[in-house]
C-alpha cells in the first residue's frame, strides 16, 4: 500500500493508535462493519517518564506491529486511514525518530494528538453507541480514558457539537504511575499512598477545566485497565468483547479489585482469570486512577466501553 493510502477516497477505512502501553488498529468496511480490531502491548512509552525519550527497542517493537497492521490494511483494500500517537510521543524528545519510522512502516502520515483532541475523539467513540437510557436526555456524561502515559477526561452531552465537549489530559497513566511510584512487587502501602495523592492532586486541577458535574451521573470508562477489570470481575478465561462492552463496574468492584491486585505480585496477578498478559505490572496503577476518578467525581458506577478513540477516528473518516 503506497503512501497515498490516507488520500484515497474509496474502500475501507482504518484507524491506528500508538499509545504508551499498546498499539491498536480498527478497520471498518464500506457498510460500517468491523473487519479487524486488534491490540498488541508494545510499551512504546517504557521509561519515557524518567528519561524523556523513546527507547530504541520500544520504537522497534511498535514499528514491527505497525508493519503487520499495514498488511491488514492492504488485505482489506483500505482507502483512508489515520494514525495517531498520544502521551508517550507528546512527551518524548526524540519523537521524530518514531514518527518517521511509523510513516515508513504504514504509508500513513502520523498525527500527534493534543490532550484536547485525544479526549474529544475518545468521547465521540465511547458515547456514539450508548445503551438507551444509560444517561438522561440532555445530561452530561463523563468519559475517562486511562492510558499508559496519561488519562483523558471529557465531559459533554452525547450527540452534541464537538466544540461543546470539555476535555483535558492528565499525566497519570497506568505505566507512568507504576514506573514513578510502584517500585516494589507487590507495591508497599507508602507507594500506593504517594501515588493516590499524586492522582488526587491532578484530579483537583481538572475541576477547573470540566463543567460542574452533579454527583451520580454516568461515567464511561475506556482502555485496557477498565476492560481488564471488567474481565477480572467476570472471571473470563478469554477475551469476550460481548461480555465486556457495556459491562457495569461499581465503585465497590473497583476498590475491591484495587486492594486484591495490589496485594498480589506480578505472577499472582497474571494467574487470575481475566488478566491480560502484559498488563499485570501496570494494572494496579490503572485501577488506582479509576478508583480515584470514581471517588473524586462521586460516581457509583462505571459503564465499560470497548468503543473508544479508534471508533472516534473511524467516524472522522466516514
mmCIF file of C-alpha atoms in Angstrom:
data_model
loop_
_atom_site.group_PDB
_atom_site.id
_atom_site.type_symbol
_atom_site.label_atom_id
_atom_site.label_comp_id
_atom_site.label_asym_id
_atom_site.label_seq_id
_atom_site.Cartn_x
_atom_site.Cartn_y
_atom_site.Cartn_z
ATOM 1 C CA UNK A 1 0.000 0.000 0.000
ATOM 2 C CA UNK A 2 1.704 3.248 -1.093
ATOM 3 C CA UNK A 3 1.884 6.467 0.893
ATOM 4 C CA UNK A 4 -1.293 7.797 -0.717
ATOM 5 C CA UNK A 5 -3.454 5.466 1.419
ATOM 6 C CA UNK A 6 -4.604 8.418 3.526
ATOM 7 C CA UNK A 7 -5.586 10.398 0.408
ATOM 8 C CA UNK A 8 -7.594 7.766 -1.451
ATOM 9 C CA UNK A 9 -11.348 8.292 -1.261
ATOM 10 C CA UNK A 10 -12.842 4.828 -1.538
ATOM 11 C CA UNK A 11 -12.912 1.482 0.215
ATOM 12 C CA UNK A 12 -12.495 0.528 3.828
ATOM 13 C CA UNK A 13 -11.093 2.935 6.423
ATOM 14 C CA UNK A 14 -8.581 2.306 9.203
ATOM 15 C CA UNK A 15 -7.557 3.903 12.482
ATOM 16 C CA UNK A 16 -4.241 3.173 14.179
ATOM 17 C CA UNK A 17 -3.462 4.275 17.725
ATOM 18 C CA UNK A 18 0.102 4.232 19.082
ATOM 19 C CA UNK A 19 -0.337 4.533 22.817
ATOM 20 C CA UNK A 20 2.123 4.384 25.685
ATOM 21 C CA UNK A 21 1.297 0.757 26.503
ATOM 22 C CA UNK A 22 -0.409 -0.699 23.415
ATOM 23 C CA UNK A 23 -0.627 -0.313 19.649
ATOM 24 C CA UNK A 24 -4.037 -0.898 18.102
ATOM 25 C CA UNK A 25 -5.860 -0.943 14.781
ATOM 26 C CA UNK A 26 -9.509 -0.791 13.727
ATOM 27 C CA UNK A 27 -10.541 -1.419 10.108
ATOM 28 C CA UNK A 28 -14.140 -0.779 9.075
ATOM 29 C CA UNK A 29 -15.747 -1.650 5.734
ATOM 30 C CA UNK A 30 -17.933 0.404 3.417
ATOM 31 C CA UNK A 31 -21.107 -0.681 5.192
ATOM 32 C CA UNK A 32 -19.729 0.142 8.642
ATOM 33 C CA UNK A 33 -18.879 -3.459 9.509
ATOM 34 C CA UNK A 34 -15.803 -4.113 11.653
ATOM 35 C CA UNK A 35 -13.275 -6.038 9.577
ATOM 36 C CA UNK A 36 -10.377 -6.030 12.040
ATOM 37 C CA UNK A 37 -9.895 -4.843 15.607
ATOM 38 C CA UNK A 38 -6.561 -5.784 17.123
ATOM 39 C CA UNK A 39 -4.431 -4.767 20.087
ATOM 40 C CA UNK A 40 -0.849 -5.632 20.960
ATOM 41 C CA UNK A 41 1.074 -4.491 24.006
ATOM 42 C CA UNK A 42 4.260 -2.823 22.770
ATOM 43 C CA UNK A 43 5.081 -0.491 25.707
ATOM 44 C CA UNK A 44 6.212 2.352 23.419
ATOM 45 C CA UNK A 45 6.400 4.656 26.422
ATOM 46 C CA UNK A 46 8.599 2.444 28.613
ATOM 47 C CA UNK A 47 10.930 4.731 30.569
ATOM 48 C CA UNK A 48 9.755 7.979 28.949
ATOM 49 C CA UNK A 49 8.617 9.433 32.276
ATOM 50 C CA UNK A 50 12.173 9.102 33.649
ATOM 51 C CA UNK A 51 14.295 9.699 30.533
ATOM 52 C CA UNK A 52 12.195 11.981 28.344
ATOM 53 C CA UNK A 53 12.957 9.885 25.245
ATOM 54 C CA UNK A 54 11.563 6.831 23.483
ATOM 55 C CA UNK A 55 13.731 3.744 23.894
ATOM 56 C CA UNK A 56 15.022 2.419 20.537
ATOM 57 C CA UNK A 57 13.845 -1.097 21.398
ATOM 58 C CA UNK A 58 10.353 0.219 22.155
ATOM 59 C CA UNK A 59 10.297 2.046 18.820
ATOM 60 C CA UNK A 60 11.321 -1.143 17.036
ATOM 61 C CA UNK A 61 8.617 -3.199 18.814
ATOM 62 C CA UNK A 62 5.936 -0.718 17.859
ATOM 63 C CA UNK A 63 7.056 -0.261 14.263
ATOM 64 C CA UNK A 64 7.107 -4.041 13.775
ATOM 65 C CA UNK A 65 3.470 -4.192 14.842
ATOM 66 C CA UNK A 66 2.595 -1.247 12.590
ATOM 67 C CA UNK A 67 4.101 -3.123 9.642
ATOM 68 C CA UNK A 68 1.821 -6.060 10.471
ATOM 69 C CA UNK A 69 -1.138 -3.691 10.575
ATOM 70 C CA UNK A 70 -0.169 -2.363 7.147
ATOM 71 C CA UNK A 71 -0.547 -5.899 5.813
ATOM 72 C CA UNK A 72 -4.069 -5.992 7.288
ATOM 73 C CA UNK A 73 -4.899 -2.683 5.621
ATOM 74 C CA UNK A 74 -3.639 -3.970 2.287
ATOM 75 C CA UNK A 75 -5.685 -7.142 2.670
ATOM 76 C CA UNK A 76 -8.865 -5.097 3.137
ATOM 77 C CA UNK A 77 -8.035 -2.506 0.465
ATOM 78 C CA UNK A 78 -8.098 0.392 2.911
ATOM 79 C CA UNK A 79 -8.722 3.696 1.163
ATOM 80 C CA UNK A 80 -8.366 6.178 4.025
ATOM 81 C CA UNK A 81 -6.509 5.950 7.314
ATOM 82 C CA UNK A 82 -5.474 7.946 10.343
ATOM 83 C CA UNK A 83 -2.515 7.042 12.528
ATOM 84 C CA UNK A 84 -2.256 8.865 15.846
ATOM 85 C CA UNK A 85 0.265 8.958 18.668
ATOM 86 C CA UNK A 86 -0.515 10.170 22.150
ATOM 87 C CA UNK A 87 1.108 10.718 25.545
ATOM 88 C CA UNK A 88 4.488 8.981 25.165
ATOM 89 C CA UNK A 89 5.194 10.629 21.818
ATOM 90 C CA UNK A 90 3.947 14.012 23.063
ATOM 91 C CA UNK A 91 6.493 13.806 25.875
ATOM 92 C CA UNK A 92 9.478 12.357 24.002
ATOM 93 C CA UNK A 93 12.392 14.474 22.872
ATOM 94 C CA UNK A 94 13.143 12.044 20.049
ATOM 95 C CA UNK A 95 9.548 11.729 18.800
ATOM 96 C CA UNK A 96 10.554 12.490 15.206
ATOM 97 C CA UNK A 97 12.540 9.271 15.038
ATOM 98 C CA UNK A 98 9.446 7.252 15.810
ATOM 99 C CA UNK A 99 7.146 9.300 13.583
ATOM 100 C CA UNK A 100 9.407 8.831 10.546
ATOM 101 C CA UNK A 101 9.624 5.087 11.158
ATOM 102 C CA UNK A 102 5.856 4.815 11.685
ATOM 103 C CA UNK A 103 5.133 6.577 8.401
ATOM 104 C CA UNK A 104 7.604 4.366 6.551
ATOM 105 C CA UNK A 105 6.025 1.241 8.042
ATOM 106 C CA UNK A 106 2.407 2.176 7.277
ATOM 107 C CA UNK A 107 2.379 4.721 4.449
ATOM 108 C CA UNK A 108 0.242 6.970 6.671
ATOM 109 C CA UNK A 109 1.423 10.342 7.969
ATOM 110 C CA UNK A 110 1.209 10.185 11.780
ATOM 111 C CA UNK A 111 -0.577 12.781 13.876
ATOM 112 C CA UNK A 112 0.487 13.634 17.429
ATOM 113 C CA UNK A 113 -2.771 14.405 19.194
ATOM 114 C CA UNK A 114 -3.100 17.080 21.823
ATOM 115 C CA UNK A 115 -4.801 16.138 25.061
ATOM 116 C CA UNK A 116 -7.925 18.027 23.978
ATOM 117 C CA UNK A 117 -8.075 16.221 20.629
ATOM 118 C CA UNK A 118 -7.497 12.867 22.269
ATOM 119 C CA UNK A 119 -10.215 13.456 24.856
ATOM 120 C CA UNK A 120 -12.790 14.596 22.321
ATOM 121 C CA UNK A 121 -12.129 11.666 19.985
ATOM 122 C CA UNK A 122 -12.432 9.245 22.900
ATOM 123 C CA UNK A 123 -15.691 10.891 23.948
ATOM 124 C CA UNK A 124 -17.099 10.642 20.413
ATOM 125 C CA UNK A 125 -16.209 6.961 20.122
ATOM 126 C CA UNK A 126 -17.432 5.988 23.574
ATOM 127 C CA UNK A 127 -20.768 7.797 23.529
ATOM 128 C CA UNK A 128 -21.943 7.141 19.957
ATOM 129 C CA UNK A 129 -23.475 3.765 20.836
ATOM 130 C CA UNK A 130 -24.523 4.109 24.470
ATOM 131 C CA UNK A 131 -27.426 1.868 25.526
ATOM 132 C CA UNK A 132 -30.811 3.544 25.554
ATOM 133 C CA UNK A 133 -31.432 5.160 28.901
ATOM 134 C CA UNK A 134 -27.825 4.903 30.078
ATOM 135 C CA UNK A 135 -27.803 8.664 30.537
ATOM 136 C CA UNK A 136 -30.747 11.010 30.960
ATOM 137 C CA UNK A 137 -31.723 13.064 27.922
ATOM 138 C CA UNK A 138 -29.549 16.152 27.810
ATOM 139 C CA UNK A 139 -27.492 15.053 30.824
ATOM 140 C CA UNK A 140 -23.714 15.375 30.565
ATOM 141 C CA UNK A 141 -21.623 12.212 30.523
ATOM 142 C CA UNK A 142 -18.126 11.961 31.968
ATOM 143 C CA UNK A 143 -15.716 9.791 29.957
ATOM 144 C CA UNK A 144 -12.402 8.603 31.425
ATOM 145 C CA UNK A 145 -9.774 7.096 29.132
ATOM 146 C CA UNK A 146 -6.948 5.597 31.215
ATOM 147 C CA UNK A 147 -3.926 5.215 29.009
ATOM 148 C CA UNK A 148 -0.363 4.252 29.745
ATOM 149 C CA UNK A 149 1.110 7.728 29.980
ATOM 150 C CA UNK A 150 -1.950 9.886 30.513
ATOM 151 C CA UNK A 151 -5.614 9.868 31.419
ATOM 152 C CA UNK A 152 -8.116 11.873 29.410
ATOM 153 C CA UNK A 153 -11.286 13.226 30.983
ATOM 154 C CA UNK A 154 -14.045 14.514 28.734
ATOM 155 C CA UNK A 155 -17.497 15.776 29.634
ATOM 156 C CA UNK A 156 -20.413 16.701 27.401
ATOM 157 C CA UNK A 157 -23.813 15.709 26.096
ATOM 158 C CA UNK A 158 -23.689 12.721 23.715
ATOM 159 C CA UNK A 159 -24.528 13.712 20.166
ATOM 160 C CA UNK A 160 -23.904 17.396 20.796
ATOM 161 C CA UNK A 161 -21.406 19.630 18.968
ATOM 162 C CA UNK A 162 -17.778 18.569 19.334
ATOM 163 C CA UNK A 163 -16.793 22.057 20.482
ATOM 164 C CA UNK A 164 -19.154 21.727 23.455
ATOM 165 C CA UNK A 165 -17.187 18.753 24.836
ATOM 166 C CA UNK A 166 -14.751 19.858 27.536
ATOM 167 C CA UNK A 167 -11.658 17.656 27.673
ATOM 168 C CA UNK A 168 -8.210 17.581 29.183
ATOM 169 C CA UNK A 169 -5.276 15.232 29.574
ATOM 170 C CA UNK A 170 -3.613 14.427 32.895
ATOM 171 C CA UNK A 171 -0.182 12.816 33.248
ATOM 172 C CA UNK A 172 -1.479 9.968 35.401
ATOM 173 C CA UNK A 173 -1.464 6.906 33.106
ATOM 174 C CA UNK A 174 -1.010 3.347 34.363
ATOM 175 C CA UNK A 175 2.574 2.989 33.077
ATOM 176 C CA UNK A 176 3.648 6.407 34.348
ATOM 177 C CA UNK A 177 2.152 5.833 37.810
ATOM 178 C CA UNK A 178 3.680 2.354 38.025
ATOM 179 C CA UNK A 179 7.163 3.466 36.961
ATOM 180 C CA UNK A 180 7.188 6.569 39.136
ATOM 181 C CA UNK A 181 5.637 5.266 42.355
ATOM 182 C CA UNK A 182 5.081 1.481 42.484
ATOM 183 C CA UNK A 183 8.676 0.280 42.673
ATOM 184 C CA UNK A 184 8.160 -2.909 44.674
ATOM 185 C CA UNK A 185 6.331 -6.117 43.762
ATOM 186 C CA UNK A 186 3.782 -6.062 45.297
ATOM 187 C CA UNK A 187 3.766 -2.295 45.964
ATOM 188 C CA UNK A 188 4.178 -1.048 49.500
ATOM 189 C CA UNK A 189 1.468 0.879 51.290
ATOM 190 C CA UNK A 190 3.512 4.071 51.266
ATOM 191 C CA UNK A 191 3.973 3.782 47.494
ATOM 192 C CA UNK A 192 0.237 3.372 46.946
ATOM 193 C CA UNK A 193 -0.482 6.343 49.209
ATOM 194 C CA UNK A 194 2.003 8.542 47.337
ATOM 195 C CA UNK A 195 0.534 7.522 44.005
ATOM 196 C CA UNK A 196 -3.009 8.244 45.203
ATOM 197 C CA UNK A 197 -2.028 11.678 46.499
ATOM 198 C CA UNK A 198 -0.452 12.481 43.121
ATOM 199 C CA UNK A 199 -3.561 11.359 41.205
ATOM 200 C CA UNK A 200 -5.942 13.201 43.552
ATOM 201 C CA UNK A 201 -3.973 16.420 43.102
ATOM 202 C CA UNK A 202 -4.193 16.097 39.315
ATOM 203 C CA UNK A 203 -7.948 15.457 39.505
ATOM 204 C CA UNK A 204 -8.453 18.511 41.709
ATOM 205 C CA UNK A 205 -6.983 20.629 38.917
ATOM 206 C CA UNK A 206 -9.284 19.005 36.364
ATOM 207 C CA UNK A 207 -12.325 20.542 38.021
ATOM 208 C CA UNK A 208 -11.261 23.978 36.775
ATOM 209 C CA UNK A 209 -11.469 22.778 33.161
ATOM 210 C CA UNK A 210 -14.503 20.493 33.204
ATOM 211 C CA UNK A 211 -18.042 21.811 33.661
ATOM 212 C CA UNK A 212 -19.708 21.436 37.028
ATOM 213 C CA UNK A 213 -20.857 17.809 37.174
ATOM 214 C CA UNK A 214 -23.542 16.695 39.602
ATOM 215 C CA UNK A 215 -22.732 13.600 41.711
ATOM 216 C CA UNK A 216 -24.099 10.283 40.494
ATOM 217 C CA UNK A 217 -24.092 10.919 36.744
ATOM 218 C CA UNK A 218 -22.916 8.430 34.160
ATOM 219 C CA UNK A 219 -19.222 7.619 33.981
ATOM 220 C CA UNK A 220 -17.975 5.744 30.907
ATOM 221 C CA UNK A 221 -14.575 4.080 31.241
ATOM 222 C CA UNK A 222 -12.230 3.226 28.367
ATOM 223 C CA UNK A 223 -8.976 1.431 27.637
ATOM 224 C CA UNK A 224 -7.109 -1.621 28.856
ATOM 225 C CA UNK A 225 -7.276 -1.010 32.594
ATOM 226 C CA UNK A 226 -11.058 -0.721 32.584
ATOM 227 C CA UNK A 227 -11.588 -3.644 30.202
ATOM 228 C CA UNK A 228 -9.269 -5.834 32.260
ATOM 229 C CA UNK A 229 -11.133 -5.007 35.477
ATOM 230 C CA UNK A 230 -14.385 -5.991 33.748
ATOM 231 C CA UNK A 231 -12.777 -9.236 32.614
ATOM 232 C CA UNK A 232 -11.450 -9.962 36.110
ATOM 233 C CA UNK A 233 -14.825 -9.183 37.686
ATOM 234 C CA UNK A 234 -16.420 -11.829 35.450
ATOM 235 C CA UNK A 235 -13.554 -14.321 35.646
ATOM 236 C CA UNK A 236 -13.269 -14.526 31.869
ATOM 237 C CA UNK A 237 -10.771 -17.111 30.681
ATOM 238 C CA UNK A 238 -10.506 -15.431 27.272
ATOM 239 C CA UNK A 239 -11.325 -12.006 25.905
ATOM 240 C CA UNK A 240 -15.021 -11.680 25.063
ATOM 241 C CA UNK A 241 -15.982 -8.262 23.716
ATOM 242 C CA UNK A 242 -19.698 -9.016 24.029
ATOM 243 C CA UNK A 243 -19.382 -9.573 27.784
ATOM 244 C CA UNK A 244 -17.031 -6.659 28.424
ATOM 245 C CA UNK A 245 -18.621 -3.931 26.291
ATOM 246 C CA UNK A 246 -21.157 -2.032 28.433
ATOM 247 C CA UNK A 247 -20.479 -4.165 31.495
ATOM 248 C CA UNK A 248 -21.067 -2.138 34.642
ATOM 249 C CA UNK A 249 -18.382 -1.854 37.308
ATOM 250 C CA UNK A 250 -19.496 -0.492 40.653
ATOM 251 C CA UNK A 251 -17.294 1.689 42.808
ATOM 252 C CA UNK A 252 -17.130 -1.205 45.260
ATOM 253 C CA UNK A 253 -15.938 -3.555 42.492
ATOM 254 C CA UNK A 254 -13.113 -1.217 41.522
ATOM 255 C CA UNK A 255 -11.983 -0.584 45.083
ATOM 256 C CA UNK A 256 -12.039 -4.295 45.911
ATOM 257 C CA UNK A 257 -10.019 -5.239 42.843
ATOM 258 C CA UNK A 258 -7.515 -2.485 43.557
ATOM 259 C CA UNK A 259 -6.931 -3.985 47.007
ATOM 260 C CA UNK A 260 -6.760 -7.546 45.679
ATOM 261 C CA UNK A 261 -4.352 -6.765 42.837
ATOM 262 C CA UNK A 262 -2.159 -4.550 44.997
ATOM 263 C CA UNK A 263 -1.676 -7.473 47.381
ATOM 264 C CA UNK A 264 -0.584 -9.802 44.542
ATOM 265 C CA UNK A 265 2.812 -9.883 42.903
ATOM 266 C CA UNK A 266 3.117 -9.887 39.104
ATOM 267 C CA UNK A 267 2.864 -13.674 38.870
ATOM 268 C CA UNK A 268 -0.176 -13.778 41.117
ATOM 269 C CA UNK A 269 -1.999 -11.185 39.038
ATOM 270 C CA UNK A 270 -1.165 -12.942 35.780
ATOM 271 C CA UNK A 271 -2.584 -16.213 37.154
ATOM 272 C CA UNK A 272 -6.006 -14.651 37.756
ATOM 273 C CA UNK A 273 -8.718 -15.452 35.179
ATOM 274 C CA UNK A 274 -9.301 -12.332 33.139
ATOM 275 C CA UNK A 275 -5.826 -10.818 33.413
ATOM 276 C CA UNK A 276 -4.297 -9.787 30.095
ATOM 277 C CA UNK A 277 -0.641 -10.757 29.705
ATOM 278 C CA UNK A 278 1.440 -7.600 29.594
ATOM 279 C CA UNK A 279 -0.851 -5.662 31.928
ATOM 280 C CA UNK A 280 -0.011 -7.465 35.159
ATOM 281 C CA UNK A 281 2.760 -4.992 36.037
ATOM 282 C CA UNK A 282 0.692 -1.820 35.413
ATOM 283 C CA UNK A 283 -2.883 -2.804 36.314
ATOM 284 C CA UNK A 284 -2.559 -1.580 39.903
ATOM 285 C CA UNK A 285 -1.588 1.888 38.719
ATOM 286 C CA UNK A 286 -4.530 1.951 36.329
ATOM 287 C CA UNK A 287 -7.026 0.654 38.885
ATOM 288 C CA UNK A 288 -5.818 3.302 41.329
ATOM 289 C CA UNK A 289 -6.591 6.003 38.754
ATOM 290 C CA UNK A 290 -10.110 4.669 38.109
ATOM 291 C CA UNK A 291 -10.775 4.325 41.840
ATOM 292 C CA UNK A 292 -9.710 7.940 42.369
ATOM 293 C CA UNK A 293 -11.862 9.235 39.499
ATOM 294 C CA UNK A 294 -14.949 7.451 40.834
ATOM 295 C CA UNK A 295 -14.337 8.778 44.342
ATOM 296 C CA UNK A 296 -13.422 12.344 43.401
ATOM 297 C CA UNK A 297 -16.312 12.769 40.945
ATOM 298 C CA UNK A 298 -18.751 10.822 43.154
ATOM 299 C CA UNK A 299 -19.608 8.174 40.577
ATOM 300 C CA UNK A 300 -21.106 4.947 41.938
ATOM 301 C CA UNK A 301 -20.860 3.044 38.636
ATOM 302 C CA UNK A 302 -18.666 2.926 35.567
ATOM 303 C CA UNK A 303 -20.014 1.703 32.250
ATOM 304 C CA UNK A 304 -17.208 -0.094 30.400
ATOM 305 C CA UNK A 305 -16.884 0.779 26.724
ATOM 306 C CA UNK A 306 -14.845 -1.094 24.153
ATOM 307 C CA UNK A 307 -15.699 1.686 21.696
ATOM 308 C CA UNK A 308 -13.082 4.375 22.128
ATOM 309 C CA UNK A 309 -10.688 6.683 20.330
ATOM 310 C CA UNK A 310 -10.336 4.224 17.429
ATOM 311 C CA UNK A 311 -14.073 4.461 16.799
ATOM 312 C CA UNK A 312 -13.899 8.250 17.023
ATOM 313 C CA UNK A 313 -11.087 8.247 14.446
ATOM 314 C CA UNK A 314 -13.019 5.958 12.104
ATOM 315 C CA UNK A 315 -16.075 8.209 12.394
ATOM 316 C CA UNK A 316 -13.958 11.171 11.313
ATOM 317 C CA UNK A 317 -13.044 9.299 8.110
ATOM 318 C CA UNK A 318 -16.569 8.323 7.065
#
